[in-house]
Short mmCIF file of C-alpha atoms and ligand atoms in Angstrom, two decimals:
data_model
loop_
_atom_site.label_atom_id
_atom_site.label_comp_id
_atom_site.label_asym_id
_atom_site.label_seq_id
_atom_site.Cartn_x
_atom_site.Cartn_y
_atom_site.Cartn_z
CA UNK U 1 95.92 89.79 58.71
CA UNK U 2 96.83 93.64 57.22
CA UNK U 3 94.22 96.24 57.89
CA UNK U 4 94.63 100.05 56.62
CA UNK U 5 98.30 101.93 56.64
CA UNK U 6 98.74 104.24 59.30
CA UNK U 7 100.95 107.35 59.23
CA UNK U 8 104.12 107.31 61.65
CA UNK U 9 107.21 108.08 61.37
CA UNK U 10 110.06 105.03 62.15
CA UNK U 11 109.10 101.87 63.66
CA UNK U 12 111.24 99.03 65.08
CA UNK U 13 109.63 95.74 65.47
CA UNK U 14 110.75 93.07 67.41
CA UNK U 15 109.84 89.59 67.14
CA UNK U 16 111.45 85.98 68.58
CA UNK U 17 109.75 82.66 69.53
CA UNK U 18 108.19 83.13 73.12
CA UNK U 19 111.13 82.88 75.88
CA UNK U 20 114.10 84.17 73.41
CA UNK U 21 113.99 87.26 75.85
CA UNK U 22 112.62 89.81 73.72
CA UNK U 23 110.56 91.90 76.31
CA UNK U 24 114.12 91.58 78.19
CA UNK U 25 115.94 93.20 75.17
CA UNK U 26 113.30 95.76 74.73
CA UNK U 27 112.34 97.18 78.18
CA UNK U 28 116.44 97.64 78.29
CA UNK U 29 116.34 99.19 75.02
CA UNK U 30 113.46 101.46 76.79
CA UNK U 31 115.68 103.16 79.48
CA UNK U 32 118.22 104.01 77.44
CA UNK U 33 116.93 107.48 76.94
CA UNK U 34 115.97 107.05 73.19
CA UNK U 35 112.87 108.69 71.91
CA UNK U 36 111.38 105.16 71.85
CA UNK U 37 108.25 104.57 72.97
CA UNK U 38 106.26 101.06 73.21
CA UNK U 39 103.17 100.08 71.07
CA UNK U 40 100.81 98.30 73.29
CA UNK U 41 99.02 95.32 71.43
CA UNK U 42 95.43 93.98 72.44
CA UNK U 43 95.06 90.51 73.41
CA UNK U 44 92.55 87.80 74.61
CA UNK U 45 94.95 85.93 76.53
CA UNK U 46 94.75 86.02 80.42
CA UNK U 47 97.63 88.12 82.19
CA UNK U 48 100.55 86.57 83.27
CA UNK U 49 102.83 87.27 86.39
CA UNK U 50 102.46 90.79 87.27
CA UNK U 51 101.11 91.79 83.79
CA UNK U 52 98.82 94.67 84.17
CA UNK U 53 95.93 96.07 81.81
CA UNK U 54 97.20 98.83 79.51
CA UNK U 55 100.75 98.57 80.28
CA UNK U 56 101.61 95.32 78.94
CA UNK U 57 98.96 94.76 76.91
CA UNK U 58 94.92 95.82 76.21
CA UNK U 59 93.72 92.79 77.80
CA UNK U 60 90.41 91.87 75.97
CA UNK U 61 87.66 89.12 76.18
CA UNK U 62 87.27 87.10 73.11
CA UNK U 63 84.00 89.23 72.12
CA UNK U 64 85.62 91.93 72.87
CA UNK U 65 88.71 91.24 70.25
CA UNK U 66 86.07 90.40 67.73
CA UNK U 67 84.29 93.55 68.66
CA UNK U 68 87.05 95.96 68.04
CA UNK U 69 87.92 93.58 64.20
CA UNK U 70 84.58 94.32 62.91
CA UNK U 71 85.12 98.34 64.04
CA UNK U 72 88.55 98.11 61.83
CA UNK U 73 90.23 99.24 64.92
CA UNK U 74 93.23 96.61 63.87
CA UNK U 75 96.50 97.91 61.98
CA UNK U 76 97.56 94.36 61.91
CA UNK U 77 96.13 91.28 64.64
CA UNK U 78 97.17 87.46 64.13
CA UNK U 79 95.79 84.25 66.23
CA UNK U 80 99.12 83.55 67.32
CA UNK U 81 98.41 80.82 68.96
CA UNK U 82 95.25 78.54 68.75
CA UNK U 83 92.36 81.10 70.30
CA UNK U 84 94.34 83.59 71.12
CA UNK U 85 94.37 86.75 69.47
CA UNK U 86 96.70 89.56 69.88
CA UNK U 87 96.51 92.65 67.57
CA UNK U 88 98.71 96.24 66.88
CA UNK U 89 95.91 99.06 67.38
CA UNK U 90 95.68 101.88 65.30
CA UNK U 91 95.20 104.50 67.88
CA UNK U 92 98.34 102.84 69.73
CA UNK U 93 99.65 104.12 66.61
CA UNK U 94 98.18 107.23 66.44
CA UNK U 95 99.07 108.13 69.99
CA UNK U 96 102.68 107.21 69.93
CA UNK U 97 102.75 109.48 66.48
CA UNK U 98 101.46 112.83 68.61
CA UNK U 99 104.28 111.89 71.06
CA UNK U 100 106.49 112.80 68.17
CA UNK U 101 108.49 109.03 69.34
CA UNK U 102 109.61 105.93 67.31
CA UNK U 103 107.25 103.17 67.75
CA UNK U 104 108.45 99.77 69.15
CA UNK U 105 106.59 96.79 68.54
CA UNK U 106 106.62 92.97 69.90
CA UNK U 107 104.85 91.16 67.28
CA UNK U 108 104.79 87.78 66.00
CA UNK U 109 106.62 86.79 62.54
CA UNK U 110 103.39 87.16 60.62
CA UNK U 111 102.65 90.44 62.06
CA UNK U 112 105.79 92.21 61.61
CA UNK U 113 106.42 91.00 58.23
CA UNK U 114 102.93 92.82 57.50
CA UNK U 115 104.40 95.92 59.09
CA UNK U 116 107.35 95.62 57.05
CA UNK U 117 105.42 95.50 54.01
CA UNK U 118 103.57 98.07 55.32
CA UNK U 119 106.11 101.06 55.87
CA UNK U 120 109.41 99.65 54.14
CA UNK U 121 112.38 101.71 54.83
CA UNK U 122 110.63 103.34 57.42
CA UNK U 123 110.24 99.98 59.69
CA UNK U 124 113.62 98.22 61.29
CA UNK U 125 112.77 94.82 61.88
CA UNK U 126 115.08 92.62 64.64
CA UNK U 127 114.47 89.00 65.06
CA UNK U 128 116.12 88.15 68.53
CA UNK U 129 117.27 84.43 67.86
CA UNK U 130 117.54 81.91 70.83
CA UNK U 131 120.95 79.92 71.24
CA UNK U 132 118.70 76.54 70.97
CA UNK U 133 115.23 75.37 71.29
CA UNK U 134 116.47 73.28 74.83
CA UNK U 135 117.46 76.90 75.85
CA UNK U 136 113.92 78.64 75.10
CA UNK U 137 112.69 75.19 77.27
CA UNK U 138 115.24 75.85 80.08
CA UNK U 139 114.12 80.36 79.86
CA UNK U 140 110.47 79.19 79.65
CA UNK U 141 110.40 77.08 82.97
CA UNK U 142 112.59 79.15 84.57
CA UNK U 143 110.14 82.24 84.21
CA UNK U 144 107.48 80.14 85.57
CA UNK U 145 104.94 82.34 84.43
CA UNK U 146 102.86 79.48 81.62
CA UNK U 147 101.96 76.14 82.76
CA UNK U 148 103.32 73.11 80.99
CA UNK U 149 100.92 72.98 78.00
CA UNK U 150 101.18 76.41 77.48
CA UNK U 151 105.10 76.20 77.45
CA UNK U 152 104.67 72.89 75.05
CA UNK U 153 102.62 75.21 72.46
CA UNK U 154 104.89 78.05 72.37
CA UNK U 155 107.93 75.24 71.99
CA UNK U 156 106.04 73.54 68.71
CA UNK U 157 106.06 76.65 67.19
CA UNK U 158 109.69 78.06 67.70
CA UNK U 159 111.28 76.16 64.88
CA UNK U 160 108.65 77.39 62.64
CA UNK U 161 108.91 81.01 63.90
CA UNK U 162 112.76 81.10 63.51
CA UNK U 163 112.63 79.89 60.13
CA UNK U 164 111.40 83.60 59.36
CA UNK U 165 114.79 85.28 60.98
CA UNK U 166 115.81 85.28 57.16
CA UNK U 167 113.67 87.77 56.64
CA UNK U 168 114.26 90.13 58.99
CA UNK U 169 116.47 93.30 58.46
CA UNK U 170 118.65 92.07 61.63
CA UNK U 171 119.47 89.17 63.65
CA UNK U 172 120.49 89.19 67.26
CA UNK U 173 121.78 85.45 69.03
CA UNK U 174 120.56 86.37 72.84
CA UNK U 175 122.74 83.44 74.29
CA UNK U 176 125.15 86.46 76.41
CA UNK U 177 122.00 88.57 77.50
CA UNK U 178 124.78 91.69 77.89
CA UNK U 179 125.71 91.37 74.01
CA UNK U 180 122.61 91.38 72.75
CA UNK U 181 121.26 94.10 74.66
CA UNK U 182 124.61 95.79 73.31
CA UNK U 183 124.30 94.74 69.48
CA UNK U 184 120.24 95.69 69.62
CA UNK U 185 121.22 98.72 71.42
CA UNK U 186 123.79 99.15 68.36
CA UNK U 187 121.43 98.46 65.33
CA UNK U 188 118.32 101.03 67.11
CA UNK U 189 120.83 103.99 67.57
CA UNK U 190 122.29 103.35 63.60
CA UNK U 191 118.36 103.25 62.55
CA UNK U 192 117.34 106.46 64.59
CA UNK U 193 120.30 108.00 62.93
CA UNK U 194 119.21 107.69 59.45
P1 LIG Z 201 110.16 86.72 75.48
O1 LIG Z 201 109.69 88.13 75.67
O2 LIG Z 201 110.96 86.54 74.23
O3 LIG Z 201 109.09 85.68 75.65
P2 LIG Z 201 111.53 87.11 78.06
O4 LIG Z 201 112.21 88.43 77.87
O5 LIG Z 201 110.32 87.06 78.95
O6 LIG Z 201 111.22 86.41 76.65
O7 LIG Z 201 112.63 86.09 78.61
C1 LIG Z 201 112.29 84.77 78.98
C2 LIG Z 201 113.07 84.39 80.26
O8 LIG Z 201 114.46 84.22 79.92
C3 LIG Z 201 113.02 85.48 81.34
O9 LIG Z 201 112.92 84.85 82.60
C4 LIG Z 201 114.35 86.22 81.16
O10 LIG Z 201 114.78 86.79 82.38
C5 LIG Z 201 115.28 85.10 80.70
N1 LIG Z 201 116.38 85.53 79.80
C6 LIG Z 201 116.38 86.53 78.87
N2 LIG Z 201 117.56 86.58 78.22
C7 LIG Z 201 118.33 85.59 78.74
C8 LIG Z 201 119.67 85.14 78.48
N3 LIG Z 201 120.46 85.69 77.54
N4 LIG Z 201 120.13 84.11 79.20
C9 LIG Z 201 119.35 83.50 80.16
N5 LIG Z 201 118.08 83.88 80.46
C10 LIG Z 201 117.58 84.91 79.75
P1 LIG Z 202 103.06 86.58 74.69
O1 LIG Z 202 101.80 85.81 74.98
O2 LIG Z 202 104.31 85.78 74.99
O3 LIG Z 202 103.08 87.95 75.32
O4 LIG Z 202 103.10 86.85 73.12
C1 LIG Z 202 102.93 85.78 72.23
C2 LIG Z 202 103.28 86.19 70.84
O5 LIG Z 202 102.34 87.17 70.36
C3 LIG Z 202 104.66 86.82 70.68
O6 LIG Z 202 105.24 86.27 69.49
C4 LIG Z 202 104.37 88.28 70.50
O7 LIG Z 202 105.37 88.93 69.76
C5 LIG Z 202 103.05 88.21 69.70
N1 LIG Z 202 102.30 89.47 69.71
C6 LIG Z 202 102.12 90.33 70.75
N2 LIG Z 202 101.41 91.40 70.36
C7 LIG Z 202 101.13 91.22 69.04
C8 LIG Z 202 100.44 92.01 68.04
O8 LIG Z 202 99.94 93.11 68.30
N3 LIG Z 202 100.35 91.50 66.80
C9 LIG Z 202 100.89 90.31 66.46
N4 LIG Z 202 100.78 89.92 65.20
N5 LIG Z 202 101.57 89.54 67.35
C10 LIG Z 202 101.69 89.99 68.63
#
């Protein structure tokens, strides 16, 4: 769901089914010394692993998410995944913009389409594809950070989420982690260059 257009001034948005390695390919992308900074989303999911409040994500209660909708405090928020929101805030936004940095986003297909939409030209979007749905299974268990059911959920929807890659301005196969890092690292540093 699209809220109000904020002001910034590039954006790159990243999105992949869950396990392609995206939060690999960006926190790389991070200490490369780029004016890049990341936009942290809200959710009402539980943390995960070592996931900590306000530097992964805002992690909110349910009310709380629902709270902050009815304020209009959402640029964009989508229930990714049955009861669980996650959302771009606009003072993530607006924060990021005083920095004077590029704001990078991990959002699902919905929401950075909507971004796209939103700022055009002024948005790169990457889809990182995986090499195969049996390799997302393989990265998934191997994080061992979602139980099984979880993992099962985030599987159904992969082949539905890739089928937006079309869409995207770029896509990056993240079967060699190495050359994808290098190609994303590529396609950022041609975008900032602009
Ligand atoms: P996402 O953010 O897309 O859900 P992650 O970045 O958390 O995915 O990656 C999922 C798991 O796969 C992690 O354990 C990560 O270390 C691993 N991984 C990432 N890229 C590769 C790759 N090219 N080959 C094998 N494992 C990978
Ligand atoms: P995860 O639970 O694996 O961290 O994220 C699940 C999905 O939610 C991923 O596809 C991720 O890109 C997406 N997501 C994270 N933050 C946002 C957001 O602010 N908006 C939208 N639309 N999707 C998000």
């Amino acid at each position: 769901m699209c809220c109000n257009m904020e002001k910034a001034a590039k954006l790159i948005v990243f999105s992949a089914p869950s396990g392609s390695g995206k939060s690999t390919i960006i926190q790389y992308l991070m200490q490369q010394g780029l004016p890049l900074e990341f936009s942290i989303s809200a959710t009402s999911r539980q943390p995960r692993g070592t996931e900590k409040d306000g530097v992964e994500y805002y992690f909110l209660t349910p009310e709380e998410f629902r709270k902050r909708i009815g304020q209009g405090d959402f640029l964009e928020y989508e229930e990714v995944y049955t009861d669980r929101f996650y959302g771009t805030l606009k003072s993530e936004i607006e924060r990021i913009g005083a920095l004077g940095k590029v704001c990078v986003f991990d959002v699902d297909v919905k929401g950075g389409l909507n971004i796209k939409k939103m700022y055009g030209d002024r948005a790169l979007t990457i889809f990182i594809m995986p090499p195969s749905v049996e390799a997302l299974r393989e990265r998934l268990e191997h994080r061992g950070t979602d139980s099984q059911d979880v993992i099962e959920q985030r599987l159904q929807k992969a082949e539905y989420e890739m089928s937006f890659a079309p869409q995207y301005d770029t896509v990056i196969v993240n079967d060699e982690l190495h050359i994808a890092q290098r190609d994303a690292l590529a396609a950022v540093r041609e975008f900032l260059a602009r």
